[in-house]
Coordinates of C-alpha atoms in Angstrom, one line a residue:
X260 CA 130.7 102.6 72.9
X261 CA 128.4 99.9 72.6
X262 CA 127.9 98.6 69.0
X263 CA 125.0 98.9 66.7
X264 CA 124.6 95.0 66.5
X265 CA 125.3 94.7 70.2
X266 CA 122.5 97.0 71.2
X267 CA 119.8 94.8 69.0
X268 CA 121.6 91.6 70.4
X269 CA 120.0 93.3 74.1
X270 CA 117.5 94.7 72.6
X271 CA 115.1 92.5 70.9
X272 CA 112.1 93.8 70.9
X273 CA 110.5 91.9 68.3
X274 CA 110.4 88.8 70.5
X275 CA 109.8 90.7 73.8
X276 CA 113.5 89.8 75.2
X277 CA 115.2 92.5 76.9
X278 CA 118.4 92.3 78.7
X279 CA 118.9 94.0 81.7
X280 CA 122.0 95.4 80.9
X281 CA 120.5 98.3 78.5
X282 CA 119.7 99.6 82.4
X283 CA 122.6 99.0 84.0
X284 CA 125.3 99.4 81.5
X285 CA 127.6 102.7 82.6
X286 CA 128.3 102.6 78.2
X287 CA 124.7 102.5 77.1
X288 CA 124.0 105.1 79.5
X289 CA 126.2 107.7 78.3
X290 CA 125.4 106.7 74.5
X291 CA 121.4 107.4 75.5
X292 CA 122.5 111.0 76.9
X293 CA 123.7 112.2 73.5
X294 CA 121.3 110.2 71.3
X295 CA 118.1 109.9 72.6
X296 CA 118.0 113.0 75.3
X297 CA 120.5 114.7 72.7
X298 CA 118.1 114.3 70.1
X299 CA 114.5 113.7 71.4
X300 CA 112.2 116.6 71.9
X301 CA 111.8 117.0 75.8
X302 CA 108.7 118.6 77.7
X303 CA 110.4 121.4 79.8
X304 CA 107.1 122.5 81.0
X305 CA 103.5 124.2 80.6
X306 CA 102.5 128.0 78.9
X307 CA 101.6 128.3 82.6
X308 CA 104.3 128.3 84.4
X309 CA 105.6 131.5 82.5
X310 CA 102.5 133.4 81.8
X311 CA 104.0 137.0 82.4
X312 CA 107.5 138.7 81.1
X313 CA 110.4 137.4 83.4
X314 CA 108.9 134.3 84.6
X315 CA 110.8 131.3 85.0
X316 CA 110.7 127.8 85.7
X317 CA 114.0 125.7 85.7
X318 CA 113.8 121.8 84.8
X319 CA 116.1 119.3 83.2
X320 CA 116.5 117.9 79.8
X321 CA 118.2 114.7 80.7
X322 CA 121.0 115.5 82.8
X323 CA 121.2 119.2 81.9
X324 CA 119.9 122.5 83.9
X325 CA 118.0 124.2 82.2
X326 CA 115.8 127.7 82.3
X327 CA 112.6 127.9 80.8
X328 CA 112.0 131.7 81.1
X329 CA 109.2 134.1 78.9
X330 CA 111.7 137.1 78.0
X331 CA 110.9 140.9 77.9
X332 CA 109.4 140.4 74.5
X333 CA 107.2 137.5 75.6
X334 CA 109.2 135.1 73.7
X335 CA 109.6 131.7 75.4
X336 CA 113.2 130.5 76.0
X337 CA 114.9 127.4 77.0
X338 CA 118.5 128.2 78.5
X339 CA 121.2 126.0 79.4
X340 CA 121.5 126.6 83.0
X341 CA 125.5 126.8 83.3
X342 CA 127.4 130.0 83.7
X343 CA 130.0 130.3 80.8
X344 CA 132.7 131.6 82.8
X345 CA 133.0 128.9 85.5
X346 CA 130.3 126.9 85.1
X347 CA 128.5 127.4 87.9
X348 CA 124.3 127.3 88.0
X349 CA 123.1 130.7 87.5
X350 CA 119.7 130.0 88.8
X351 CA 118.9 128.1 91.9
X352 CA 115.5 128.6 92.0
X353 CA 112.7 126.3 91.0
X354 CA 110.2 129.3 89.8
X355 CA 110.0 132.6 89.9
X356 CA 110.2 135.9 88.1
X357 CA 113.6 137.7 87.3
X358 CA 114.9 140.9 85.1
X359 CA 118.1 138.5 84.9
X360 CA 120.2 135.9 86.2
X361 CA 123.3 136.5 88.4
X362 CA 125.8 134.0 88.8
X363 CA 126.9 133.6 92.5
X364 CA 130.1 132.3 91.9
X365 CA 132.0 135.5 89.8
X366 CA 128.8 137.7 89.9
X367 CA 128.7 137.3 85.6
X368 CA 125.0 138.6 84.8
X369 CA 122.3 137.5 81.7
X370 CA 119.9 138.9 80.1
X371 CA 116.5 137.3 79.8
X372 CA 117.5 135.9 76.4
X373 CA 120.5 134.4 78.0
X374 CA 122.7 137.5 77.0
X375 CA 126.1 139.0 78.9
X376 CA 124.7 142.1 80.3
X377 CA 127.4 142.9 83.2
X378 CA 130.6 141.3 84.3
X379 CA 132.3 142.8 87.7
X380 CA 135.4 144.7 87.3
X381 CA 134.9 144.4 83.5
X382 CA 136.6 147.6 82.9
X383 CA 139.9 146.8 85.1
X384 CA 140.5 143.3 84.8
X385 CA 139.5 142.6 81.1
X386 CA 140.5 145.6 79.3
X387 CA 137.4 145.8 77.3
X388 CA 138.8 142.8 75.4
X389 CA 136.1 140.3 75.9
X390 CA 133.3 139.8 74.1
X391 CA 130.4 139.7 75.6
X392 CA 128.2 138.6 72.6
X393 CA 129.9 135.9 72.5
X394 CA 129.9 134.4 76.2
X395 CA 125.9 134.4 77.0
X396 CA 124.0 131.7 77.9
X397 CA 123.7 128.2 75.9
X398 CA 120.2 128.8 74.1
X399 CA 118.6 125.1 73.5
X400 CA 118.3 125.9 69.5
X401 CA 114.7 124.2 69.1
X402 CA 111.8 125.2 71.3
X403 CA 107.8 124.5 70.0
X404 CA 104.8 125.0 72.1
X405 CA 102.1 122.6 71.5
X406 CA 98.3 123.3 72.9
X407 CA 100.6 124.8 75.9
X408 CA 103.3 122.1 76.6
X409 CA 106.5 123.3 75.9
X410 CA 108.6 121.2 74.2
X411 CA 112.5 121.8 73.5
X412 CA 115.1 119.7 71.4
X413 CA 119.1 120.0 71.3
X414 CA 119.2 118.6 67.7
X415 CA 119.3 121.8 65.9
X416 CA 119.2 120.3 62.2
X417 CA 116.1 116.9 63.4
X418 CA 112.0 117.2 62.7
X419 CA 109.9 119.7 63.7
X420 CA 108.0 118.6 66.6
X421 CA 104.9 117.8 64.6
X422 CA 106.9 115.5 62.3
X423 CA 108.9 114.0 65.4
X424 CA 105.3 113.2 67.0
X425 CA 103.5 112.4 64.0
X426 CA 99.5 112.9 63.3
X427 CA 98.8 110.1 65.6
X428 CA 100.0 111.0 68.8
X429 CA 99.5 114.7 67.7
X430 CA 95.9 113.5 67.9
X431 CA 95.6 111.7 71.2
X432 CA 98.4 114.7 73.0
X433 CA 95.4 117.2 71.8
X434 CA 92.4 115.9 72.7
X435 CA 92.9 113.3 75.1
X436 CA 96.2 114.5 76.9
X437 CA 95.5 118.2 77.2
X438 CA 91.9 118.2 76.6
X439 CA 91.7 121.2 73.9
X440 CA 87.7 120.4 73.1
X441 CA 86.9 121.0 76.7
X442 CA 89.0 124.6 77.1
X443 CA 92.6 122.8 78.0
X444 CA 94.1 122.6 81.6
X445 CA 95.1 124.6 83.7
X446 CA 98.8 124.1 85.5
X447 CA 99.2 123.9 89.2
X448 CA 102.0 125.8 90.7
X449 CA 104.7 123.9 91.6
X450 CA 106.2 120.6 91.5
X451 CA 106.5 118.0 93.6
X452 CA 110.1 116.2 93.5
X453 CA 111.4 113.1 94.6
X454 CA 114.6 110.7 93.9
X455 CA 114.1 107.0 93.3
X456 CA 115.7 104.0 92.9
X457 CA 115.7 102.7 89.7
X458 CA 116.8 103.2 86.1
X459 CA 114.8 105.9 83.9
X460 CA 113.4 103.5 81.5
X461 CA 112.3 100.8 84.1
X462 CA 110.1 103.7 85.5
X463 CA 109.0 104.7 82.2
X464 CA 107.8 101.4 80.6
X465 CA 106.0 100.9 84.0
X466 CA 103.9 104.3 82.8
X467 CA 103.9 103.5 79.1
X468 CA 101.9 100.1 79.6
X469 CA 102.2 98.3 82.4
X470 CA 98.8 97.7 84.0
X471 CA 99.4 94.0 85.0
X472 CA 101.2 95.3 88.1
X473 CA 98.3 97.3 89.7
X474 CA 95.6 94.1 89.9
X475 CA 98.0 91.5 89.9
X476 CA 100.2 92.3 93.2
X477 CA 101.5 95.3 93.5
X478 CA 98.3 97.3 94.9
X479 CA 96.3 95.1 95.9
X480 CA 97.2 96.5 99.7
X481 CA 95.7 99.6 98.2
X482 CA 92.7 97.7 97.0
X483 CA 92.2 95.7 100.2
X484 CA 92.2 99.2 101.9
X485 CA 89.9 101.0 99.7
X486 CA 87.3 98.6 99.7
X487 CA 87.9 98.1 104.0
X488 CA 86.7 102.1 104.3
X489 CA 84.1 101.9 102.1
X490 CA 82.7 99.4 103.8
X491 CA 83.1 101.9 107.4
X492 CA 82.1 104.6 105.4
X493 CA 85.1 106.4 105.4
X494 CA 84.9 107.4 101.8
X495 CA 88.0 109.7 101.5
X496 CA 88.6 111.5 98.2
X497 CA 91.4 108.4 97.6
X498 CA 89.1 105.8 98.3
X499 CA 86.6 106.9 95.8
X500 CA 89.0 107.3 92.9
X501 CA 87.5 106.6 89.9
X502 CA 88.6 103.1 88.4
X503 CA 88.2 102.0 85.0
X504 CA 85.4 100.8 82.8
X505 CA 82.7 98.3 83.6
X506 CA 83.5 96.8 80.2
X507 CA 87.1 95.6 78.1
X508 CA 89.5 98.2 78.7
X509 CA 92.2 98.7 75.9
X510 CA 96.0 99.6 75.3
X511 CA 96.4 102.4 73.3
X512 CA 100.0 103.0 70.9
X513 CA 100.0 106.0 69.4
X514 CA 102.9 106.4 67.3
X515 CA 102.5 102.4 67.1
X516 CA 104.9 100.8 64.0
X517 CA 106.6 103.8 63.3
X518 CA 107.8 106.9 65.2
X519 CA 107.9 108.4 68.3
X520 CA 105.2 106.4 70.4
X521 CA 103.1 107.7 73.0
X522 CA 101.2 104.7 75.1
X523 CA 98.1 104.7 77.1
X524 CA 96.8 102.4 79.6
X525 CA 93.0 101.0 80.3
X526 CA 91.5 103.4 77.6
X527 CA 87.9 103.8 78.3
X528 CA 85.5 103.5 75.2
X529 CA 82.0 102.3 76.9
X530 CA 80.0 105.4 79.2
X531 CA 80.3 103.7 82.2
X532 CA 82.8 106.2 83.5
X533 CA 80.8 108.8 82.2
X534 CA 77.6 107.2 84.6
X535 CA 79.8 107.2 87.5
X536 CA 81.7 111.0 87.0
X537 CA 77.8 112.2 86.6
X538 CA 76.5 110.9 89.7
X539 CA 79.2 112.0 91.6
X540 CA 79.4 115.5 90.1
X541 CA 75.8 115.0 91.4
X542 CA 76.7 115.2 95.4
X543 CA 79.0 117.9 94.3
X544 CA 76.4 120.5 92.6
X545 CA 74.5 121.7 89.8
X546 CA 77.8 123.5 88.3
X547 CA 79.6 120.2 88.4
X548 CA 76.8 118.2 86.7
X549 CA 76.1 120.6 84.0
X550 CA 80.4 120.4 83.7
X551 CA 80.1 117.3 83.2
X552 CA 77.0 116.3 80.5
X553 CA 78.8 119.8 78.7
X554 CA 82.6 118.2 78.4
X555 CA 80.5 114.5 77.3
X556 CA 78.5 116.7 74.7
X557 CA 81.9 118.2 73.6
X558 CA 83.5 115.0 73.0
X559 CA 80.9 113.4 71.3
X560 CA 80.9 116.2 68.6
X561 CA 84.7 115.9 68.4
X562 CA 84.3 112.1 67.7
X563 CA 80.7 111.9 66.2
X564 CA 82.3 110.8 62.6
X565 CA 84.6 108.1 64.8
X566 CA 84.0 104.5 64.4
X567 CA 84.7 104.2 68.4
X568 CA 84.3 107.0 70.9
X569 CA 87.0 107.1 73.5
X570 CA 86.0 108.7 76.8
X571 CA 89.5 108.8 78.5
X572 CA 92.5 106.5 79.5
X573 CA 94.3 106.1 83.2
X574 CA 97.9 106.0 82.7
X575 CA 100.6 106.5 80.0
X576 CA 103.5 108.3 78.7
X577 CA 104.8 109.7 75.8
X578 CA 109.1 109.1 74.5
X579 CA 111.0 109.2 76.2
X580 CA 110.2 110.1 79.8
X581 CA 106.7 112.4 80.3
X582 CA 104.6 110.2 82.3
X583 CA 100.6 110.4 83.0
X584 CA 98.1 109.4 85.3
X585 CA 95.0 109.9 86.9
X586 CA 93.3 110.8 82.9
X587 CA 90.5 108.6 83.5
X588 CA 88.5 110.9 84.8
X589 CA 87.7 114.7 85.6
X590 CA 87.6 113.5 88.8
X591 CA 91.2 113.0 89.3
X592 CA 93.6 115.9 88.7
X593 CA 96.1 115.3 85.6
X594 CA 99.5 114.0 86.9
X595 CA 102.4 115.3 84.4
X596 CA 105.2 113.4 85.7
X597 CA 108.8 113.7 84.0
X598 CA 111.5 110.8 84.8
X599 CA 114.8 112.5 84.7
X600 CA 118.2 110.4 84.4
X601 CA 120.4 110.1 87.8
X602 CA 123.0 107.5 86.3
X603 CA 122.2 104.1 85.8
X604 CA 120.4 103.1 89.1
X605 CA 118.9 105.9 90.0
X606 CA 116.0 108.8 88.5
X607 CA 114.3 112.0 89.8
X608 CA 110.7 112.1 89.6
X609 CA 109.6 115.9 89.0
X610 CA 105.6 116.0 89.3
X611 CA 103.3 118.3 88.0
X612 CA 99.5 118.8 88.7
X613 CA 96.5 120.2 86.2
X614 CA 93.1 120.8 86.3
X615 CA 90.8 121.1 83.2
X616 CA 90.7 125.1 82.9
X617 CA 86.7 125.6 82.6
X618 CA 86.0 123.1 85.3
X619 CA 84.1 124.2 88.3
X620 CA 86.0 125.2 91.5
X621 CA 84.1 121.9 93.1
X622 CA 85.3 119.5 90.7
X623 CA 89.2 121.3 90.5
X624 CA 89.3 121.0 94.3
X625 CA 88.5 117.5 94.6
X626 CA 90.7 116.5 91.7
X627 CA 93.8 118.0 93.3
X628 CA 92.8 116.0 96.3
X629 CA 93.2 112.8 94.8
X630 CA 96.6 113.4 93.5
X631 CA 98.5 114.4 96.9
X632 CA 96.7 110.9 98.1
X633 CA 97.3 108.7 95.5
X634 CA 100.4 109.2 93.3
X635 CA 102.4 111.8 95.7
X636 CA 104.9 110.2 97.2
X637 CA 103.4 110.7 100.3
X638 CA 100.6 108.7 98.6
X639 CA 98.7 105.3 98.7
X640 CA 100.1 104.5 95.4
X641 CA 103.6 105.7 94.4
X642 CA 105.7 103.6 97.6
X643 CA 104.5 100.4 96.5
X644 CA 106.5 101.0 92.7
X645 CA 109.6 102.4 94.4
X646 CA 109.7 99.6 96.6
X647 CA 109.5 97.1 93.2
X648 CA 112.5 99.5 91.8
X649 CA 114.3 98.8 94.9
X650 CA 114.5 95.3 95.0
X651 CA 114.8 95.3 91.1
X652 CA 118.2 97.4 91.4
X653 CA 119.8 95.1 93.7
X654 CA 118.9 92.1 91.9
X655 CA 120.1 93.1 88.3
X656 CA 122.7 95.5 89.3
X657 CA 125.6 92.4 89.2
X658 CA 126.3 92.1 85.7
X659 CA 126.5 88.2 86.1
X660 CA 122.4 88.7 85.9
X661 CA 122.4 90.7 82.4
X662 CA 123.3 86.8 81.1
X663 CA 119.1 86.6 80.8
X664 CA 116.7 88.7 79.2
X665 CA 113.6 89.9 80.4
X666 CA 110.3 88.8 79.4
X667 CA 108.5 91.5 77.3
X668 CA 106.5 89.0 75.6
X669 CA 102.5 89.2 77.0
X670 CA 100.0 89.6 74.1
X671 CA 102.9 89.5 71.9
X672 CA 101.1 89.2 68.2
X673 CA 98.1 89.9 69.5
X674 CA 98.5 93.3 69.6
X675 CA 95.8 94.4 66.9
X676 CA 93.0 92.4 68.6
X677 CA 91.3 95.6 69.4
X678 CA 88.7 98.1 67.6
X679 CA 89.7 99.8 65.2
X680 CA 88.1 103.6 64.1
X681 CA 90.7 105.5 66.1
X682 CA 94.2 106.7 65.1
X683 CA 96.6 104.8 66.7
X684 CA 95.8 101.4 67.9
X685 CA 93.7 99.9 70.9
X686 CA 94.8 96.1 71.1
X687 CA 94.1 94.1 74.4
X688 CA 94.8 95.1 78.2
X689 CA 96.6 94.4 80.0
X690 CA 99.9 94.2 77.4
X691 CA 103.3 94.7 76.9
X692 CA 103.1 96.0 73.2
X693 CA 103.1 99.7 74.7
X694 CA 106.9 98.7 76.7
X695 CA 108.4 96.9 73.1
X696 CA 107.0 99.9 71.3
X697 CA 109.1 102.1 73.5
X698 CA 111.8 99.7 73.5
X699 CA 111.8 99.7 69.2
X700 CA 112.2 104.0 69.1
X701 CA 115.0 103.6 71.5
X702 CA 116.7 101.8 69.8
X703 CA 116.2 103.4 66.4
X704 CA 117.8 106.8 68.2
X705 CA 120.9 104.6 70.2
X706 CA 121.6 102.9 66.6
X707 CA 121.0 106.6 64.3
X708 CA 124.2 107.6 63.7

């Protein structure tokens, strides 16, 4: 176990140093399974995915299987997904809808509520000396639904999820996130999965803040390419993708100081993203346009008492590990991406899609287009940051390189040189206060006792 004062001594945040071994440490590892994934409240999914009585979705909440499954009752569960006989998963499926779960292995069978409903040979071979009510499925002991995102915690005695997240990023996740003014979103079926390279948190801090890498060098292939077919006319859903703002763009922290912390990337405040997302909507049809002026009019009344009026943000990601992208518009559809821990070097990306609900079918359909070219991994945009994981495994994989810390320090003290009028703060962009931010609630859960 690595010691509280060790685990600053790597971790110092304040100053923006960060050593390398907090990823590739096989002892800080196993301390963040039990307290940050053992204690954090994890999205396990979207009100969508189980709509009707015996649908199901499974997921993971760090390194551990679990069903999210709407029971007879319509009550939403979170299940561990391990048999409690042998062990063995009781459900292989990614979705679907069941009256129970069957494990393959010994045929042991559960209720929708995780109960032991039927064991083979029950009779014969256990003598009606087991007890069933005590051998049913792990139930995950705290499970909140927010404005439809499903949210589950293995820390039966912690916060309520609205004290874990706190009014500020309560705030942004409602209106901004999962766009309740506007009628909410609508989940895609499916998800698109994919293993990387990489430890969990280098992935993460790239969604919590890190905009340098997309202008600076990592995309600029991207870029280059965008700009070459629009100047062929090829103008591909991808290579119109909505940028950001003709004006400053800003880092948001939610959750910033204190807290769980949600940060967002290139938030837009000006209406030059508005301009653009009209005259498109414009080639698309009257439906789309009136859409469009509707959701502005929406917004405005939802901020009209504000000081600043945000209109969206691009990228971001909310403790410890559900990723965003592709918010800066209704253009683009909403990328829900969750980073799930696969040992020290490696992570699974598990990738969901939504569309704002009361959208028109014109403006849905072009939204989903953008994602499967853009951040899919079959993408323009998501090789170029596994490649950057890659190399960045094999150089600080040798524990000789932990000796020097990483430099966390851009914009350091300058973080509040922003508006103010939100909750939250908006400081300058591009930053890293969003990666020391998620760097300062880590290690308040690795050092909480």
């Amino acid at each position: 176990m690595v010691s509280g004062g060790e685990l600053r001594k790597i971790t110092n945040w304040k100053e923006g140093l960060i050593s390398p071994a907090i990823h590739f440490d096989g002892q800080v590892y196993q301390q963040e399974q039990e307290r940050v994934f053992g204690r954090a409240w994890l999205v396990v999914g979207h009100e969508d995915m189980v709509r009707k009585p015996g649908d199901y979705v499974t997921n993971y909440m760090g390194e551990v299987p679990v069903i999210v499954v709407r029971d007879g009752e319509g009550k939403i569960r979170v299940l561990v997904n391990k048999c409690a006989h042998r062990g063995n998963q009781v459900c292989v499926f990614d979705r679907g809808n069941a009256r129970a779960f069957t494990c393959s292995y010994h045929g042991w069978t559960y209720g929708l509520d995780g109960r032991l409903i039927g064991v083979p040979m029950e009779r014969e071979l256990y003598r009606g000396e087991l007890n069933k009510e005590a051998w049913g499925l792990e139930e995950v002991p705290r499970v909140a639904n927010f404005k439809g995102l499903l949210c589950a915690s293995f820390d039966a005695g912690g916060p309520l999820l609205e004290e874990w997240l706190g009014e500020d990023v309560l705030w942004w996740l409602q209106n901004f996130v999962l766009a309740e003014p506007i009628g909410g979103l609508e989940a895609l079926p499916g998800f698109h999965r994919y293993r990387s390279p990489g430890n969990w948190k280098l992935i993460s801090e790239n969604f919590i803040g890190d905009d340098y890498h997309v202008f600076s060098a990592t995309h600029v292939s991207w870029l280059k390419i965008a700009s070459d077919f629009q100047e062929k006319g090829i103008l591909i859903p991808m290579v119109t993708y909505p940028a950001g703002p003709a004006g400053p763009a800003y880092e948001g922290s939610a959750g910033y100081g204190r807290g769980c912390p949600l940060g967002m990337g290139i938030v837009v405040l000006d209406d030059s993203v508005y301009r653009r997302d009209l005259e498109e909507a414009r080639q698309l049809g009257p439906d789309a346009v009136e859409w469009v002026q509707d959701r502005h009019r929406r917004y405005q009344e939802v901020l009209k008492d504000r000081e600043v009026k945000p209109y969206s943000f691009m990228n971001g990601l909310l403790f410890p590990n559900l990723g965003f992208m592709g918010f800066v518009s209704p253009m683009i559809g909403r990328h829900f991406l969750q980073f799930h821990p696969r040992g020290v070097a490696e992570h699974e990306v598990w990738q969901w899609t939504m569309v704002e609900r009361e959208a028109p079918k014109a403006v849905k359909e072009l939204a989903v287009r953008r994602v499967y070219q853009g951040q899919h991994m079959a993408g323009l945009i998501a090789p170029d940051d596994l490649e950057n994981l890659e190399r960045m495994v094999q150089t600080m994989r040798p524990a000789r390189n932990w000796q020097r810390p990483l430099h966390y320090g851009m914009q350091l003290d300058h973080e509040q040189e922003g508006p103010r009028g939100v909750p939250g703060n908006l400081g300058p962009n591009p930053s890293e206060t969003n990666q020391r931010q998620f760097y300062r609630f880590w290690l308040e859960l690795m050092e909480a006792e």
